[in-house]
Short mmCIF file of C-alpha atoms in Angstrom, two decimals:
data_model
loop_
_atom_site.label_atom_id
_atom_site.label_comp_id
_atom_site.label_asym_id
_atom_site.label_seq_id
_atom_site.Cartn_x
_atom_site.Cartn_y
_atom_site.Cartn_z
CA MET A 152 308.66 33.83 -68.89
CA PRO A 153 308.74 37.46 -67.70
CA GLU A 154 307.54 38.72 -64.35
CA ILE A 155 306.47 42.38 -64.19
CA GLU A 156 306.90 44.58 -61.15
CA LEU A 157 305.86 48.22 -60.77
CA LYS A 158 307.20 50.17 -57.81
CA ASN A 159 305.67 53.53 -56.83
CA ILE A 160 304.73 54.34 -60.43
CA THR A 161 303.33 57.84 -60.91
CA LYS A 162 302.49 59.52 -64.21
CA ARG A 163 301.44 63.16 -64.51
CA PHE A 164 300.28 65.11 -67.55
CA GLY A 165 300.47 68.67 -66.29
CA LYS A 166 298.02 68.81 -63.39
CA VAL A 167 296.36 65.54 -64.35
CA MET A 168 297.41 62.51 -62.30
CA ALA A 169 297.02 59.57 -64.70
CA ALA A 170 298.74 57.04 -62.40
CA ASP A 171 299.09 57.65 -58.69
CA ASN A 172 301.78 55.70 -56.79
CA ILE A 173 301.01 52.29 -58.27
CA ASN A 174 302.62 49.13 -56.91
CA LEU A 175 301.89 45.87 -58.70
CA LYS A 176 303.52 42.50 -59.37
CA ILE A 177 302.41 40.24 -62.24
CA LYS A 178 303.66 36.66 -62.04
CA ASP A 179 305.22 34.54 -64.76
CA GLY A 180 302.57 33.08 -67.05
CA GLU A 181 299.69 35.07 -65.55
CA TYR A 182 296.84 36.47 -67.58
CA VAL A 183 296.08 39.74 -65.80
CA THR A 184 293.33 42.13 -66.83
CA VAL A 185 293.49 45.83 -65.98
CA LEU A 186 289.87 46.90 -65.58
CA GLY A 187 288.16 50.16 -64.83
CA PRO A 188 286.00 52.99 -66.16
CA SER A 189 287.18 55.32 -68.91
CA GLY A 190 289.94 57.65 -67.77
CA CYS A 191 290.95 55.55 -64.75
CA GLY A 192 294.58 55.11 -65.86
CA LYS A 193 294.57 51.56 -67.18
CA THR A 194 295.97 52.43 -70.62
CA THR A 195 298.58 54.66 -68.96
CA LEU A 196 299.68 51.65 -66.93
CA VAL A 197 300.29 49.36 -69.92
CA LYS A 198 301.97 52.11 -71.92
CA ILE A 199 304.45 52.52 -69.07
CA ILE A 200 305.05 48.76 -68.98
CA SER A 201 305.57 48.68 -72.76
CA GLY A 202 307.84 51.74 -72.82
CA ILE A 203 305.57 53.96 -74.91
CA TRP A 204 305.47 56.39 -71.97
CA GLU A 205 308.03 56.91 -69.23
CA PRO A 206 306.79 57.28 -65.63
CA THR A 207 307.14 60.64 -63.92
CA GLU A 208 308.24 58.75 -60.83
CA GLY A 209 308.84 55.13 -59.88
CA GLU A 210 310.47 52.05 -61.36
CA CYS A 211 309.33 49.37 -63.82
CA PHE A 212 310.94 45.91 -63.87
CA ILE A 213 310.47 43.17 -66.46
CA ASP A 214 311.95 39.78 -65.64
CA GLY A 215 313.93 41.36 -62.81
CA LYS A 216 315.53 44.01 -65.04
CA LYS A 217 314.81 47.71 -64.59
CA VAL A 218 313.50 49.00 -67.91
CA ASN A 219 313.10 52.72 -67.25
CA GLY A 220 314.55 54.52 -70.25
CA ILE A 221 314.65 51.38 -72.40
CA PRO A 222 312.64 51.81 -75.65
CA THR A 223 309.73 49.59 -76.56
CA TYR A 224 311.57 47.61 -79.25
CA GLU A 225 314.16 46.50 -76.71
CA ARG A 226 311.64 45.24 -74.14
CA ASP A 227 310.86 42.05 -76.08
CA LEU A 228 307.07 42.26 -75.95
CA GLY A 229 304.17 41.86 -78.34
CA TYR A 230 301.56 44.64 -78.49
CA ILE A 231 298.01 44.15 -79.75
CA PHE A 232 296.32 47.48 -80.45
CA GLN A 233 292.71 48.57 -80.10
CA ASN A 234 292.57 50.01 -83.61
CA ILE A 235 293.87 46.87 -85.41
CA ALA A 236 296.92 48.61 -86.85
CA LEU A 237 297.84 46.45 -89.85
CA PHE A 238 299.91 47.65 -92.80
CA PRO A 239 297.22 48.22 -95.48
CA HIS A 240 299.52 47.50 -98.45
CA MET A 241 300.73 44.16 -97.05
CA THR A 242 299.07 40.76 -97.18
CA VAL A 243 298.16 38.73 -94.11
CA TRP A 244 301.40 36.79 -94.50
CA GLN A 245 303.52 39.90 -94.91
CA ASN A 246 301.96 41.61 -91.88
CA THR A 247 302.57 38.54 -89.72
CA ASN A 248 306.09 37.99 -91.05
CA TYR A 249 307.09 41.61 -90.37
CA ALA A 250 308.72 41.01 -86.95
CA PRO A 251 310.98 38.12 -88.10
CA ILE A 252 312.20 40.25 -91.01
CA VAL A 253 312.88 43.29 -88.82
CA LYS A 254 314.68 41.08 -86.28
CA ASP A 255 316.76 39.61 -89.12
CA TRP A 256 315.86 36.01 -88.41
CA ASP A 257 316.97 33.46 -90.98
CA ARG A 258 314.33 32.91 -93.64
CA GLU A 259 313.45 29.33 -92.68
CA LYS A 260 312.86 30.22 -89.00
CA GLY A 261 310.84 33.31 -89.91
CA GLU A 262 308.57 31.46 -92.33
CA ARG A 263 308.07 28.58 -89.91
CA THR A 264 307.11 30.95 -87.08
CA THR A 265 304.79 32.92 -89.36
CA ARG A 266 303.04 29.76 -90.52
CA GLU A 267 302.63 28.50 -86.93
CA SER A 268 301.23 31.85 -85.76
CA LEU A 269 298.67 32.02 -88.58
CA GLU A 270 297.66 28.42 -87.97
CA LEU A 271 297.06 29.20 -84.28
CA VAL A 272 294.56 31.92 -85.16
CA LYS A 273 293.14 29.92 -88.09
CA MET A 274 294.09 32.52 -90.71
CA LEU A 275 296.64 30.59 -92.80
CA LYS A 276 294.12 30.04 -95.60
CA ARG A 277 293.80 33.82 -95.96
CA LYS A 278 297.53 34.52 -96.04
CA GLY A 279 297.30 36.23 -99.44
CA PHE A 280 294.48 38.61 -98.46
CA LYS A 281 295.01 42.28 -97.69
CA PRO A 282 293.40 44.00 -94.67
CA PHE A 283 290.58 45.63 -96.68
CA GLU A 284 289.43 42.14 -97.73
CA LEU A 285 289.04 40.93 -94.12
CA SER A 286 286.34 41.33 -91.49
CA GLY A 287 287.05 43.14 -88.22
CA GLY A 288 287.49 39.87 -86.33
CA GLU A 289 289.84 38.50 -89.00
CA LYS A 290 291.96 41.67 -88.88
CA GLN A 291 292.33 41.38 -85.13
CA LYS A 292 293.32 37.72 -85.50
CA VAL A 293 296.10 38.83 -87.83
CA GLY A 294 297.13 41.42 -85.24
CA ILE A 295 297.33 38.65 -82.65
CA ALA A 296 299.33 36.43 -85.02
CA ARG A 297 301.76 39.27 -85.72
CA ALA A 298 302.31 39.80 -81.97
CA LEU A 299 302.83 36.07 -81.41
CA CYS A 300 305.22 35.86 -84.35
CA ALA A 301 307.61 38.27 -82.64
CA GLY A 302 308.57 35.43 -80.31
CA SER A 303 308.00 37.54 -77.18
CA LYS A 304 306.96 36.03 -73.87
CA LEU A 305 305.12 39.18 -72.76
CA LEU A 306 301.91 40.16 -74.53
CA ILE A 307 300.24 43.56 -74.07
CA LEU A 308 296.61 43.78 -75.19
CA ASP A 309 295.24 47.35 -75.20
CA GLU A 310 291.44 46.98 -75.48
CA PRO A 311 291.89 44.60 -78.43
CA LEU A 312 288.22 43.68 -78.74
CA SER A 313 286.42 46.99 -78.16
CA ALA A 314 286.05 47.82 -81.87
CA LEU A 315 284.47 44.45 -82.73
CA ASP A 316 280.88 43.21 -82.82
CA ALA A 317 279.56 41.51 -79.68
CA ARG A 318 279.55 38.00 -81.17
CA VAL A 319 283.11 38.37 -82.49
CA ARG A 320 284.29 39.75 -79.13
CA LEU A 321 282.83 36.71 -77.38
CA GLU A 322 284.63 34.28 -79.68
CA LEU A 323 287.97 36.08 -79.68
CA ARG A 324 288.23 36.58 -75.91
CA TYR A 325 288.39 32.82 -75.36
CA GLU A 326 290.65 32.33 -78.38
CA ILE A 327 293.16 34.85 -77.03
CA LYS A 328 293.30 33.28 -73.59
CA ARG A 329 293.70 29.81 -75.13
CA LEU A 330 296.64 31.03 -77.23
CA VAL A 331 298.27 32.79 -74.27
CA LYS A 332 298.06 29.71 -72.07
CA ARG A 333 299.13 27.37 -74.87
CA ARG A 334 302.22 29.48 -75.54
CA GLY A 335 302.97 29.99 -71.83
CA LEU A 336 302.96 33.78 -72.14
CA THR A 337 302.52 36.51 -69.56
CA ALA A 338 299.62 38.72 -70.66
CA VAL A 339 298.43 42.16 -69.55
CA HIS A 340 295.01 42.90 -71.03
CA VAL A 341 293.35 46.32 -70.72
CA THR A 342 289.55 46.52 -70.91
CA HIS A 343 286.55 48.45 -69.61
CA ASP A 344 284.32 45.40 -70.14
CA GLN A 345 283.82 43.59 -66.82
CA GLU A 346 282.45 40.43 -68.48
CA GLU A 347 285.55 40.24 -70.66
CA ALA A 348 287.75 40.60 -67.58
CA MET A 349 285.80 38.03 -65.55
CA SER A 350 285.91 35.38 -68.28
CA THR A 351 289.59 35.60 -69.24
CA SER A 352 291.63 36.65 -66.20
CA ASP A 353 293.71 34.80 -63.66
CA ARG A 354 293.59 38.04 -61.69
CA ILE A 355 291.91 41.41 -62.19
CA VAL A 356 293.51 44.77 -61.40
CA LEU A 357 290.64 47.19 -60.77
CA MET A 358 291.49 50.88 -61.16
CA ARG A 359 289.76 54.16 -60.42
CA ALA A 360 291.04 57.72 -60.81
CA GLY A 361 294.65 56.63 -61.37
CA ARG A 362 294.82 54.28 -58.40
CA ILE A 363 294.51 50.53 -57.92
CA ILE A 364 291.39 49.79 -55.89
CA GLU A 365 291.74 46.02 -55.66
CA VAL A 366 293.69 43.09 -57.12
CA ASP A 367 292.20 39.60 -56.88
CA THR A 368 290.75 36.64 -58.76
CA PRO A 369 287.47 37.12 -60.65
CA GLU A 370 285.72 34.76 -58.21
CA ASN A 371 286.83 36.70 -55.13
CA MET A 372 286.05 40.07 -56.68
CA TYR A 373 282.52 38.96 -57.43
CA ASN A 374 281.74 36.96 -54.31
CA ARG A 375 283.89 38.77 -51.73
CA PRO A 376 284.67 42.29 -52.96
CA LYS A 377 286.77 44.23 -50.46
CA SER A 378 285.30 47.62 -51.34
CA LEU A 379 281.92 49.09 -52.24
CA PHE A 380 283.32 50.36 -55.55
CA THR A 381 284.43 46.84 -56.49
CA ALA A 382 281.05 45.41 -55.50
CA ASN A 383 279.31 47.94 -57.73
CA PHE A 384 281.67 47.74 -60.73
CA ILE A 385 282.06 43.96 -60.88
CA GLY A 386 278.66 42.48 -61.68
CA GLU A 387 275.38 43.98 -60.51
CA ALA A 388 274.67 44.80 -56.89
CA ASN A 389 271.98 46.17 -54.58
CA PHE A 390 272.87 48.47 -51.67
CA ILE A 391 270.84 49.22 -48.55
CA GLU A 392 271.97 51.65 -45.84
CA GLY A 393 271.24 51.20 -42.15
CA THR A 394 272.49 50.93 -38.58
CA ILE A 395 273.51 47.93 -36.49
CA ILE A 396 271.14 47.69 -33.53
CA GLY A 397 272.43 44.48 -31.92
CA CYS A 398 271.97 40.71 -31.78
CA GLY A 399 269.24 38.37 -30.59
CA GLU A 400 268.90 34.80 -29.36
CA HIS A 401 267.03 33.15 -32.25
CA HIS A 402 268.50 30.38 -34.40
CA ASP A 403 267.11 29.78 -37.90
CA ASP A 404 267.84 26.22 -39.04
CA ASP A 405 266.31 26.88 -42.47
CA ASP A 406 268.57 29.77 -43.38
CA ASP A 407 269.87 28.12 -46.53
CA HIS A 408 266.61 26.56 -47.73
CA ASP A 409 265.26 29.43 -49.79
CA ASP A 410 263.81 27.11 -52.41
CA ASP A 411 261.06 26.11 -49.96
CA ASP A 412 259.64 29.65 -49.69
CA ASP A 413 256.18 28.78 -50.97
CA ASP A 414 255.72 26.13 -48.27
CA ASP A 415 256.52 28.57 -45.45
CA ASP A 416 253.37 29.92 -43.81
CA ASP A 417 255.10 32.31 -41.42
CA GLU A 418 253.00 35.49 -41.36
CA SER A 419 255.06 37.53 -38.85
CA GLU A 420 255.18 41.21 -39.77
CA GLU A 421 258.83 41.75 -38.87
CA TYR A 422 261.64 39.30 -38.24
CA ILE A 423 264.16 41.02 -35.95
CA GLU A 424 265.68 38.22 -33.86
CA CYS A 425 268.91 36.48 -34.77
CA ASP A 426 271.48 33.99 -33.59
CA SER A 427 274.51 35.05 -31.56
CA ASP A 428 276.64 35.02 -34.71
CA GLU A 429 274.31 37.41 -36.56
CA TYR A 430 273.59 41.15 -36.58
CA ILE A 431 270.31 43.00 -36.74
CA MET A 432 270.44 46.01 -39.05
CA GLU A 433 267.78 48.71 -38.91
CA THR A 434 267.23 50.43 -42.27
CA ARG A 435 266.80 54.17 -42.66
CA ASN A 436 263.05 53.98 -42.01
CA LYS A 437 263.02 51.42 -39.16
CA HIS A 438 262.67 48.14 -41.06
CA HIS A 439 265.02 45.32 -40.10
CA LEU A 440 267.38 42.87 -41.77
CA VAL A 441 269.29 39.94 -40.28
CA ILE A 442 272.94 39.76 -41.35
CA LYS A 443 275.51 37.04 -40.80
CA ASN A 444 278.39 38.13 -38.56
CA ARG A 445 281.55 37.90 -40.71
CA GLY A 446 284.34 38.46 -38.19
CA GLY A 447 282.59 40.62 -35.62
CA LYS A 448 283.97 43.94 -36.87
CA PHE A 449 280.75 45.88 -36.34
CA HIS A 450 279.18 47.12 -33.11
CA GLU A 451 275.81 48.39 -32.02
CA GLY A 452 275.24 51.87 -33.41
CA ASP A 453 277.58 51.48 -36.40
CA ASP A 454 276.26 52.88 -39.68
CA VAL A 455 276.68 50.30 -42.46
CA VAL A 456 275.89 49.51 -46.09
CA VAL A 457 274.62 46.06 -47.02
CA MET A 458 275.37 44.65 -50.50
CA VAL A 459 273.51 41.74 -52.07
CA ARG A 460 273.66 40.36 -55.62
CA PRO A 461 270.36 40.16 -57.59
CA GLU A 462 270.54 36.35 -57.81
CA ASN A 463 270.76 36.08 -54.00
CA LEU A 464 267.29 37.55 -53.50
CA SER A 465 263.99 35.77 -54.01
CA ILE A 466 260.42 37.03 -54.18
CA SER A 467 257.08 35.64 -53.03
CA HIS A 468 253.47 36.72 -52.61
CA ARG A 469 253.60 35.38 -49.03
CA LYS A 470 255.17 36.98 -45.98
CA LYS A 471 258.40 35.19 -45.03
CA GLU A 472 261.21 35.49 -42.54
CA HIS A 473 264.09 37.77 -43.56
CA CYS A 474 261.71 39.63 -45.88
CA LEU A 475 260.94 43.23 -46.77
CA ASP A 476 257.74 44.33 -48.50
CA GLY A 477 258.04 45.71 -52.00
CA LYS A 478 256.27 46.56 -55.24
CA ILE A 479 257.32 45.42 -58.72
CA THR A 480 258.01 48.44 -60.93
CA ASP A 481 259.58 46.73 -63.95
CA LYS A 482 259.91 43.23 -65.41
CA ILE A 483 262.31 42.16 -68.17
CA PHE A 484 262.62 38.75 -69.83
CA MET A 485 266.33 37.85 -70.13
CA GLY A 486 266.07 34.35 -71.60
CA SER A 487 267.23 32.03 -68.82
CA TYR A 488 265.97 34.33 -66.07
CA MET A 489 263.47 37.09 -65.37
CA ARG A 490 264.71 40.44 -64.07
CA TYR A 491 262.51 42.40 -61.68
CA MET A 492 262.96 45.96 -60.44
CA ILE A 493 261.38 46.30 -57.02
CA GLU A 494 260.72 49.35 -54.86
CA LEU A 495 261.08 48.28 -51.23
CA CYS A 496 259.28 49.56 -48.18
CA THR A 497 262.66 51.02 -47.13
CA ASP A 498 262.47 53.41 -50.13
CA ASP A 499 265.38 51.51 -51.71
CA THR A 500 265.10 50.03 -55.20
CA VAL A 501 266.54 46.54 -55.73
CA LEU A 502 267.13 44.32 -58.73
CA VAL A 503 266.07 40.67 -58.38
CA GLU A 504 266.91 37.91 -60.86
CA VAL A 505 264.64 34.86 -60.84
CA PRO A 506 265.47 31.76 -62.94
CA GLU A 507 262.89 31.51 -65.71
CA ALA A 508 262.04 27.95 -64.62
CA ASP A 509 261.24 29.19 -61.08
CA ASP A 510 259.23 32.23 -62.12
CA LYS A 511 255.76 32.21 -60.54
CA THR A 512 254.23 34.84 -62.85
CA PHE A 513 254.84 38.07 -60.99
CA ASN A 514 253.62 41.20 -62.75
CA ILE A 515 254.35 44.91 -62.71
CA GLY A 516 252.37 46.53 -59.89
CA ASP A 517 252.25 43.38 -57.71
CA THR A 518 252.92 43.84 -54.00
CA ILE A 519 255.39 41.13 -53.00
CA ASN A 520 257.92 40.16 -50.36
CA VAL A 521 261.64 40.14 -51.09
CA LYS A 522 263.61 37.56 -49.13
CA PHE A 523 267.20 38.28 -48.09
CA ARG A 524 269.52 35.40 -47.24
CA PRO A 525 271.62 36.44 -44.20
CA LYS A 526 274.65 34.42 -45.36
CA LYS A 527 274.65 36.15 -48.75
CA LEU A 528 274.68 39.73 -47.43
CA LEU A 529 278.01 41.54 -47.35
CA VAL A 530 278.36 44.43 -44.92
CA TYR A 531 280.60 47.48 -45.27
CA PRO A 532 281.15 50.52 -43.03
CA GLN A 533 279.15 53.54 -44.11
CA PRO A 534 281.65 55.67 -46.09
CA ARG A 535 282.24 59.15 -44.72
CA GLU A 536 281.94 60.75 -48.16
CA GLY A 537 278.59 59.06 -48.78
CA LEU A 538 277.53 55.97 -50.73
CA LYS A 539 276.83 57.83 -53.98
CA GLU A 540 280.32 59.34 -54.05
CA VAL A 541 282.03 56.00 -53.34
CA LEU A 542 280.15 54.26 -56.15
CA SER A 543 280.85 57.03 -58.67
CA LEU A 544 282.94 56.02 -61.69
CA GLU A 545 284.84 59.33 -61.68
#
């Protein structure tokens, strides 16, 4: 199975820097997703790997062999396109059998491989149909079968699901990963859909403005993002700016027992003490949050940004520890959970997701308390260019 390595890859189109000094290694048998906003360079990256474009600078290796200057047809890879590029005059069978014929395989081997590929995507019964007789999802399945039929161990998927309906995309994303793992292929999948990337990838390569921002597993990118951009792009996130003002001497034994909020009668106006392994952060308008110390990299006076996921906040009509006052400005039923938009006393707006079973009938206009769990808050240095600029998709 092929390993891919990119060394100092740069691609320029005139004054536009499409890929900026990219270094990346993709392991044998990995399913790697290249994720990012439109125009970030992800398609440029896979076109360089596949040989459609040559890099302006840098080296590309596939299975230890330098492939700069080697055309696509000699790189032994399968390519699944966004626009489902099937030959309109050919049947499903003929489209799938195209690679074995071009590669001059013996007839028996070619037909056997074609049959196996169509069976894998459950399209053998439609082998006599032409593309105009198929649905969008069926056409893309044929495109996948055609790529598999080439016998390549490297599969390039360039936004293969973006032109399909939501339900079809959901079904095919799992089908593609199953086929890749069953065949033991190395796959590089380009997408702008974070849910698609999270659900299929062994690792995600997150790009922005031609550069790689972060490479990690979906779990780590969601739970422990290394950058503010990653935290904002992967999943949904709330951000609050403030300043570290020190530590206290209080220990909260109930830090992880948020489900007991309604039984807590604490009516203190402001909770500003913390254990020796915690920080106190003062928000922009003098309210306070307690934050778990994760390595001791911050000091008193440091300007910081706190990130918390919507599901790691809870709301109550009672005043609690680790709370900030707020007012509900919007409420949306999402099926298994209720989504609330809340304007805090800090002038920040946060999104809170409450499981539908735990919802206590909060309404738009209610004044409530939002509880922050210190262990679930991630803290980042305040960026010099400003939070808005760092979170920008451009």
